[in-house]
Short mmCIF file of N, CA, C and O in Angstrom, two decimals:
data_model
loop_
_atom_site.label_atom_id
_atom_site.label_comp_id
_atom_site.label_asym_id
_atom_site.label_seq_id
_atom_site.Cartn_x
_atom_site.Cartn_y
_atom_site.Cartn_z
N TYR Y 1 -143.90 97.59 18.36
CA TYR Y 1 -144.51 97.93 17.10
C TYR Y 1 -144.78 96.65 16.34
O TYR Y 1 -144.17 95.62 16.65
N PRO Y 2 -145.65 96.60 15.40
CA PRO Y 2 -146.59 97.68 15.09
C PRO Y 2 -147.71 97.73 16.13
O PRO Y 2 -148.08 96.70 16.70
N ASN Y 3 -148.25 98.87 16.35
CA ASN Y 3 -149.36 99.03 17.28
C ASN Y 3 -150.31 100.07 16.72
O ASN Y 3 -149.94 101.23 16.66
N PRO Y 4 -151.49 99.69 16.27
CA PRO Y 4 -152.12 98.37 16.38
C PRO Y 4 -151.46 97.36 15.44
O PRO Y 4 -150.83 97.72 14.46
N GLY Y 5 -151.67 96.08 15.76
CA GLY Y 5 -151.09 95.00 14.97
C GLY Y 5 -152.00 93.78 14.94
O GLY Y 5 -153.02 93.74 15.61
N THR Y 6 -151.58 92.79 14.16
CA THR Y 6 -152.41 91.60 13.98
C THR Y 6 -151.87 90.37 14.70
O THR Y 6 -152.48 89.31 14.63
N GLY Y 7 -150.73 90.46 15.38
CA GLY Y 7 -150.28 89.30 16.13
C GLY Y 7 -148.81 89.27 16.46
O GLY Y 7 -148.42 88.92 17.55
N ASN Y 8 -147.94 89.62 15.53
CA ASN Y 8 -146.49 89.61 15.79
C ASN Y 8 -146.04 91.01 16.16
O ASN Y 8 -146.25 91.96 15.41
N PHE Y 9 -145.41 91.12 17.34
CA PHE Y 9 -145.00 92.42 17.84
C PHE Y 9 -143.52 92.40 18.20
O PHE Y 9 -142.96 91.36 18.53
N ILE Y 10 -142.91 93.58 18.15
CA ILE Y 10 -141.52 93.77 18.56
C ILE Y 10 -141.51 94.86 19.61
O ILE Y 10 -142.09 95.93 19.43
N LEU Y 11 -140.85 94.59 20.71
CA LEU Y 11 -140.71 95.54 21.79
C LEU Y 11 -139.23 95.88 21.92
O LEU Y 11 -138.40 94.98 22.03
N LYS Y 12 -138.91 97.16 21.88
CA LYS Y 12 -137.53 97.60 22.03
C LYS Y 12 -137.40 98.45 23.28
O LYS Y 12 -138.27 99.23 23.60
N GLY Y 13 -136.27 98.27 23.98
CA GLY Y 13 -136.02 99.01 25.20
C GLY Y 13 -134.59 98.80 25.64
O GLY Y 13 -133.77 98.26 24.91
N THR Y 14 -134.30 99.21 26.86
CA THR Y 14 -132.95 99.07 27.42
C THR Y 14 -133.01 98.16 28.63
O THR Y 14 -133.83 98.38 29.53
N ASN Y 15 -132.18 97.13 28.64
CA ASN Y 15 -132.10 96.20 29.78
C ASN Y 15 -133.47 95.65 30.18
O ASN Y 15 -133.83 95.65 31.36
N LEU Y 16 -134.24 95.17 29.22
CA LEU Y 16 -135.56 94.62 29.50
C LEU Y 16 -135.44 93.42 30.42
O LEU Y 16 -134.57 92.58 30.26
N GLN Y 17 -136.32 93.34 31.42
CA GLN Y 17 -136.32 92.26 32.40
C GLN Y 17 -137.56 91.38 32.29
O GLN Y 17 -137.46 90.16 32.40
N SER Y 18 -138.74 91.99 32.13
CA SER Y 18 -139.96 91.20 32.01
C SER Y 18 -141.03 92.00 31.29
O SER Y 18 -141.02 93.23 31.30
N VAL Y 19 -141.95 91.25 30.68
CA VAL Y 19 -143.09 91.85 29.99
C VAL Y 19 -144.32 91.04 30.37
O VAL Y 19 -144.30 89.81 30.34
N GLN Y 20 -145.37 91.74 30.76
CA GLN Y 20 -146.65 91.10 31.06
C GLN Y 20 -147.71 91.67 30.15
O GLN Y 20 -147.76 92.89 29.93
N LEU Y 21 -148.57 90.81 29.64
CA LEU Y 21 -149.72 91.22 28.85
C LEU Y 21 -150.96 90.97 29.69
O LEU Y 21 -151.17 89.85 30.17
N ARG Y 22 -151.76 92.02 29.89
CA ARG Y 22 -152.96 91.91 30.72
C ARG Y 22 -154.17 92.47 29.97
O ARG Y 22 -154.03 93.39 29.17
N THR Y 23 -155.34 91.92 30.28
CA THR Y 23 -156.57 92.44 29.72
C THR Y 23 -156.88 93.78 30.38
O THR Y 23 -156.25 94.16 31.37
N LEU Y 24 -157.90 94.46 29.87
CA LEU Y 24 -158.31 95.73 30.48
C LEU Y 24 -158.82 95.54 31.90
O LEU Y 24 -158.80 96.47 32.70
N THR Y 25 -159.27 94.33 32.24
CA THR Y 25 -159.73 94.05 33.60
C THR Y 25 -158.61 93.56 34.51
O THR Y 25 -158.83 93.29 35.68
N GLY Y 26 -157.39 93.43 33.97
CA GLY Y 26 -156.23 93.06 34.78
C GLY Y 26 -155.83 91.60 34.73
O GLY Y 26 -154.86 91.21 35.37
N LYS Y 27 -156.58 90.76 34.00
CA LYS Y 27 -156.25 89.33 33.92
C LYS Y 27 -154.94 89.13 33.17
O LYS Y 27 -154.75 89.65 32.08
N LEU Y 28 -154.02 88.36 33.77
CA LEU Y 28 -152.73 88.08 33.15
C LEU Y 28 -152.92 87.09 32.00
O LEU Y 28 -153.44 85.99 32.18
N ILE Y 29 -152.49 87.48 30.80
CA ILE Y 29 -152.60 86.64 29.61
C ILE Y 29 -151.27 85.96 29.32
O ILE Y 29 -151.21 84.78 29.00
N LYS Y 30 -150.18 86.71 29.43
CA LYS Y 30 -148.87 86.17 29.10
C LYS Y 30 -147.82 86.92 29.91
O LYS Y 30 -147.93 88.12 30.11
N GLU Y 31 -146.80 86.18 30.37
CA GLU Y 31 -145.66 86.81 31.06
C GLU Y 31 -144.38 86.25 30.46
O GLU Y 31 -144.24 85.04 30.29
N ILE Y 32 -143.48 87.16 30.13
CA ILE Y 32 -142.21 86.78 29.53
C ILE Y 32 -141.11 87.37 30.40
O ILE Y 32 -141.04 88.58 30.59
N ASN Y 33 -140.27 86.50 30.97
CA ASN Y 33 -139.13 86.95 31.76
C ASN Y 33 -137.88 86.84 30.90
O ASN Y 33 -137.62 85.80 30.29
N ILE Y 34 -137.13 87.91 30.84
CA ILE Y 34 -135.92 87.97 30.03
C ILE Y 34 -134.82 88.63 30.86
O ILE Y 34 -135.09 89.16 31.93
N THR Y 35 -133.61 88.61 30.36
CA THR Y 35 -132.51 89.21 31.11
C THR Y 35 -131.73 90.15 30.22
O THR Y 35 -131.05 89.71 29.28
N ASN Y 36 -131.87 91.43 30.49
CA ASN Y 36 -131.06 92.48 29.87
C ASN Y 36 -131.04 92.45 28.34
O ASN Y 36 -130.00 92.59 27.72
N HIS Y 37 -132.20 92.26 27.75
CA HIS Y 37 -132.28 92.34 26.29
C HIS Y 37 -132.74 93.73 25.88
O HIS Y 37 -133.35 94.46 26.65
N SER Y 38 -132.46 94.09 24.64
CA SER Y 38 -132.91 95.37 24.13
C SER Y 38 -134.03 95.22 23.13
O SER Y 38 -134.62 96.20 22.70
N GLU Y 39 -134.37 93.96 22.76
CA GLU Y 39 -135.43 93.73 21.79
C GLU Y 39 -136.10 92.39 22.09
O GLU Y 39 -135.43 91.41 22.40
N LEU Y 40 -137.42 92.37 22.02
CA LEU Y 40 -138.19 91.17 22.27
C LEU Y 40 -139.23 91.01 21.17
O LEU Y 40 -139.97 91.94 20.88
N HIS Y 41 -139.28 89.83 20.55
CA HIS Y 41 -140.28 89.50 19.55
C HIS Y 41 -141.28 88.56 20.22
O HIS Y 41 -140.89 87.59 20.85
N PHE Y 42 -142.59 88.86 20.07
CA PHE Y 42 -143.58 87.96 20.63
C PHE Y 42 -144.81 87.89 19.73
O PHE Y 42 -145.12 88.83 19.01
N ASP Y 43 -145.48 86.74 19.78
CA ASP Y 43 -146.60 86.43 18.90
C ASP Y 43 -147.88 86.32 19.72
O ASP Y 43 -147.96 85.50 20.63
N LEU Y 44 -148.86 87.14 19.39
CA LEU Y 44 -150.15 87.10 20.07
C LEU Y 44 -151.27 86.69 19.12
O LEU Y 44 -152.44 86.93 19.40
N SER Y 45 -150.92 86.07 18.01
CA SER Y 45 -151.93 85.75 17.00
C SER Y 45 -153.00 84.78 17.53
O SER Y 45 -154.10 84.74 17.00
N GLY Y 46 -152.73 84.02 18.58
CA GLY Y 46 -153.72 83.12 19.15
C GLY Y 46 -154.63 83.77 20.18
O GLY Y 46 -155.55 83.13 20.69
N GLU Y 47 -154.38 85.03 20.50
CA GLU Y 47 -155.18 85.73 21.51
C GLU Y 47 -156.36 86.46 20.86
O GLU Y 47 -156.36 86.73 19.66
N ALA Y 48 -157.35 86.80 21.67
CA ALA Y 48 -158.53 87.51 21.18
C ALA Y 48 -158.17 88.92 20.72
O ALA Y 48 -157.31 89.57 21.32
N LYS Y 49 -158.83 89.36 19.68
CA LYS Y 49 -158.67 90.74 19.22
C LYS Y 49 -159.24 91.66 20.29
O LYS Y 49 -160.41 91.57 20.63
N ALA Y 50 -158.38 92.52 20.83
CA ALA Y 50 -158.79 93.37 21.94
C ALA Y 50 -157.72 94.41 22.21
O ALA Y 50 -156.68 94.44 21.55
N ILE Y 51 -157.97 95.23 23.21
CA ILE Y 51 -156.99 96.18 23.71
C ILE Y 51 -156.40 95.59 24.99
O ILE Y 51 -157.13 95.12 25.86
N TYR Y 52 -155.08 95.59 25.09
CA TYR Y 52 -154.37 95.01 26.23
C TYR Y 52 -153.46 96.06 26.86
O TYR Y 52 -153.06 97.03 26.22
N PHE Y 53 -153.12 95.83 28.12
CA PHE Y 53 -152.07 96.57 28.79
C PHE Y 53 -150.79 95.75 28.71
O PHE Y 53 -150.80 94.56 28.98
N VAL Y 54 -149.69 96.39 28.36
CA VAL Y 54 -148.38 95.74 28.36
C VAL Y 54 -147.57 96.39 29.48
O VAL Y 54 -147.32 97.59 29.46
N HIS Y 55 -147.19 95.59 30.47
CA HIS Y 55 -146.37 96.05 31.59
C HIS Y 55 -144.92 95.69 31.26
O HIS Y 55 -144.59 94.51 31.13
N ILE Y 56 -144.08 96.69 31.14
CA ILE Y 56 -142.69 96.50 30.72
C ILE Y 56 -141.78 96.91 31.88
O ILE Y 56 -141.87 98.04 32.37
N LYS Y 57 -140.93 95.97 32.32
CA LYS Y 57 -139.96 96.27 33.38
C LYS Y 57 -138.55 96.19 32.81
O LYS Y 57 -138.23 95.27 32.07
N ASN Y 58 -137.74 97.19 33.17
CA ASN Y 58 -136.31 97.06 32.91
C ASN Y 58 -135.61 97.10 34.26
O ASN Y 58 -136.26 96.97 35.29
N ASP Y 59 -134.31 97.28 34.27
CA ASP Y 59 -133.57 97.17 35.53
C ASP Y 59 -133.84 98.29 36.52
O ASP Y 59 -133.51 98.17 37.69
N ASN Y 60 -134.50 99.40 36.10
CA ASN Y 60 -134.74 100.47 37.07
C ASN Y 60 -136.11 101.14 36.96
O ASN Y 60 -136.35 102.11 37.65
N SER Y 61 -137.02 100.64 36.12
CA SER Y 61 -138.33 101.26 36.03
C SER Y 61 -139.36 100.29 35.45
O SER Y 61 -139.03 99.20 34.99
N GLN Y 62 -140.62 100.72 35.52
CA GLN Y 62 -141.70 99.97 34.93
C GLN Y 62 -142.63 100.94 34.23
O GLN Y 62 -142.96 101.99 34.79
N ILE Y 63 -143.06 100.60 33.01
CA ILE Y 63 -144.02 101.42 32.31
C ILE Y 63 -145.16 100.52 31.83
O ILE Y 63 -145.01 99.31 31.69
N ILE Y 64 -146.30 101.14 31.60
CA ILE Y 64 -147.46 100.42 31.10
C ILE Y 64 -147.93 101.12 29.82
O ILE Y 64 -148.10 102.34 29.81
N LYS Y 65 -148.12 100.33 28.77
CA LYS Y 65 -148.56 100.85 27.49
C LYS Y 65 -149.78 100.07 27.02
O LYS Y 65 -149.98 98.93 27.41
N LEU Y 66 -150.58 100.71 26.18
CA LEU Y 66 -151.70 100.01 25.55
C LEU Y 66 -151.22 99.33 24.30
O LEU Y 66 -150.41 99.88 23.55
N LEU Y 67 -151.75 98.14 24.04
CA LEU Y 67 -151.43 97.40 22.82
C LEU Y 67 -152.76 96.97 22.21
O LEU Y 67 -153.62 96.43 22.91
N ILE Y 68 -152.93 97.24 20.93
CA ILE Y 68 -154.18 96.90 20.25
C ILE Y 68 -153.94 95.76 19.30
O ILE Y 68 -153.10 95.86 18.40
N LEU Y 69 -154.65 94.66 19.53
CA LEU Y 69 -154.56 93.48 18.68
C LEU Y 69 -155.80 93.47 17.78
O LEU Y 69 -156.92 93.39 18.26
N MET Y 70 -155.56 93.55 16.47
CA MET Y 70 -156.66 93.63 15.51
C MET Y 70 -156.85 92.31 14.79
O MET Y 70 -155.97 91.57 14.58
#
């Protein structure tokens, strides 16, 4: 959150392992590897205003969410 947002985002989860930000065409923009955190703060203010896919992995699953940068 917030989603949509203007650059600073917070991701909350359980045992987060990695987060990837990809364009709608699949190009990797940013990858963050972490170990067993429940909250991640990241800044995308230098990236283009667009819709992105966020690939979130924890210790036993992976989900993909849309993120809108305004």
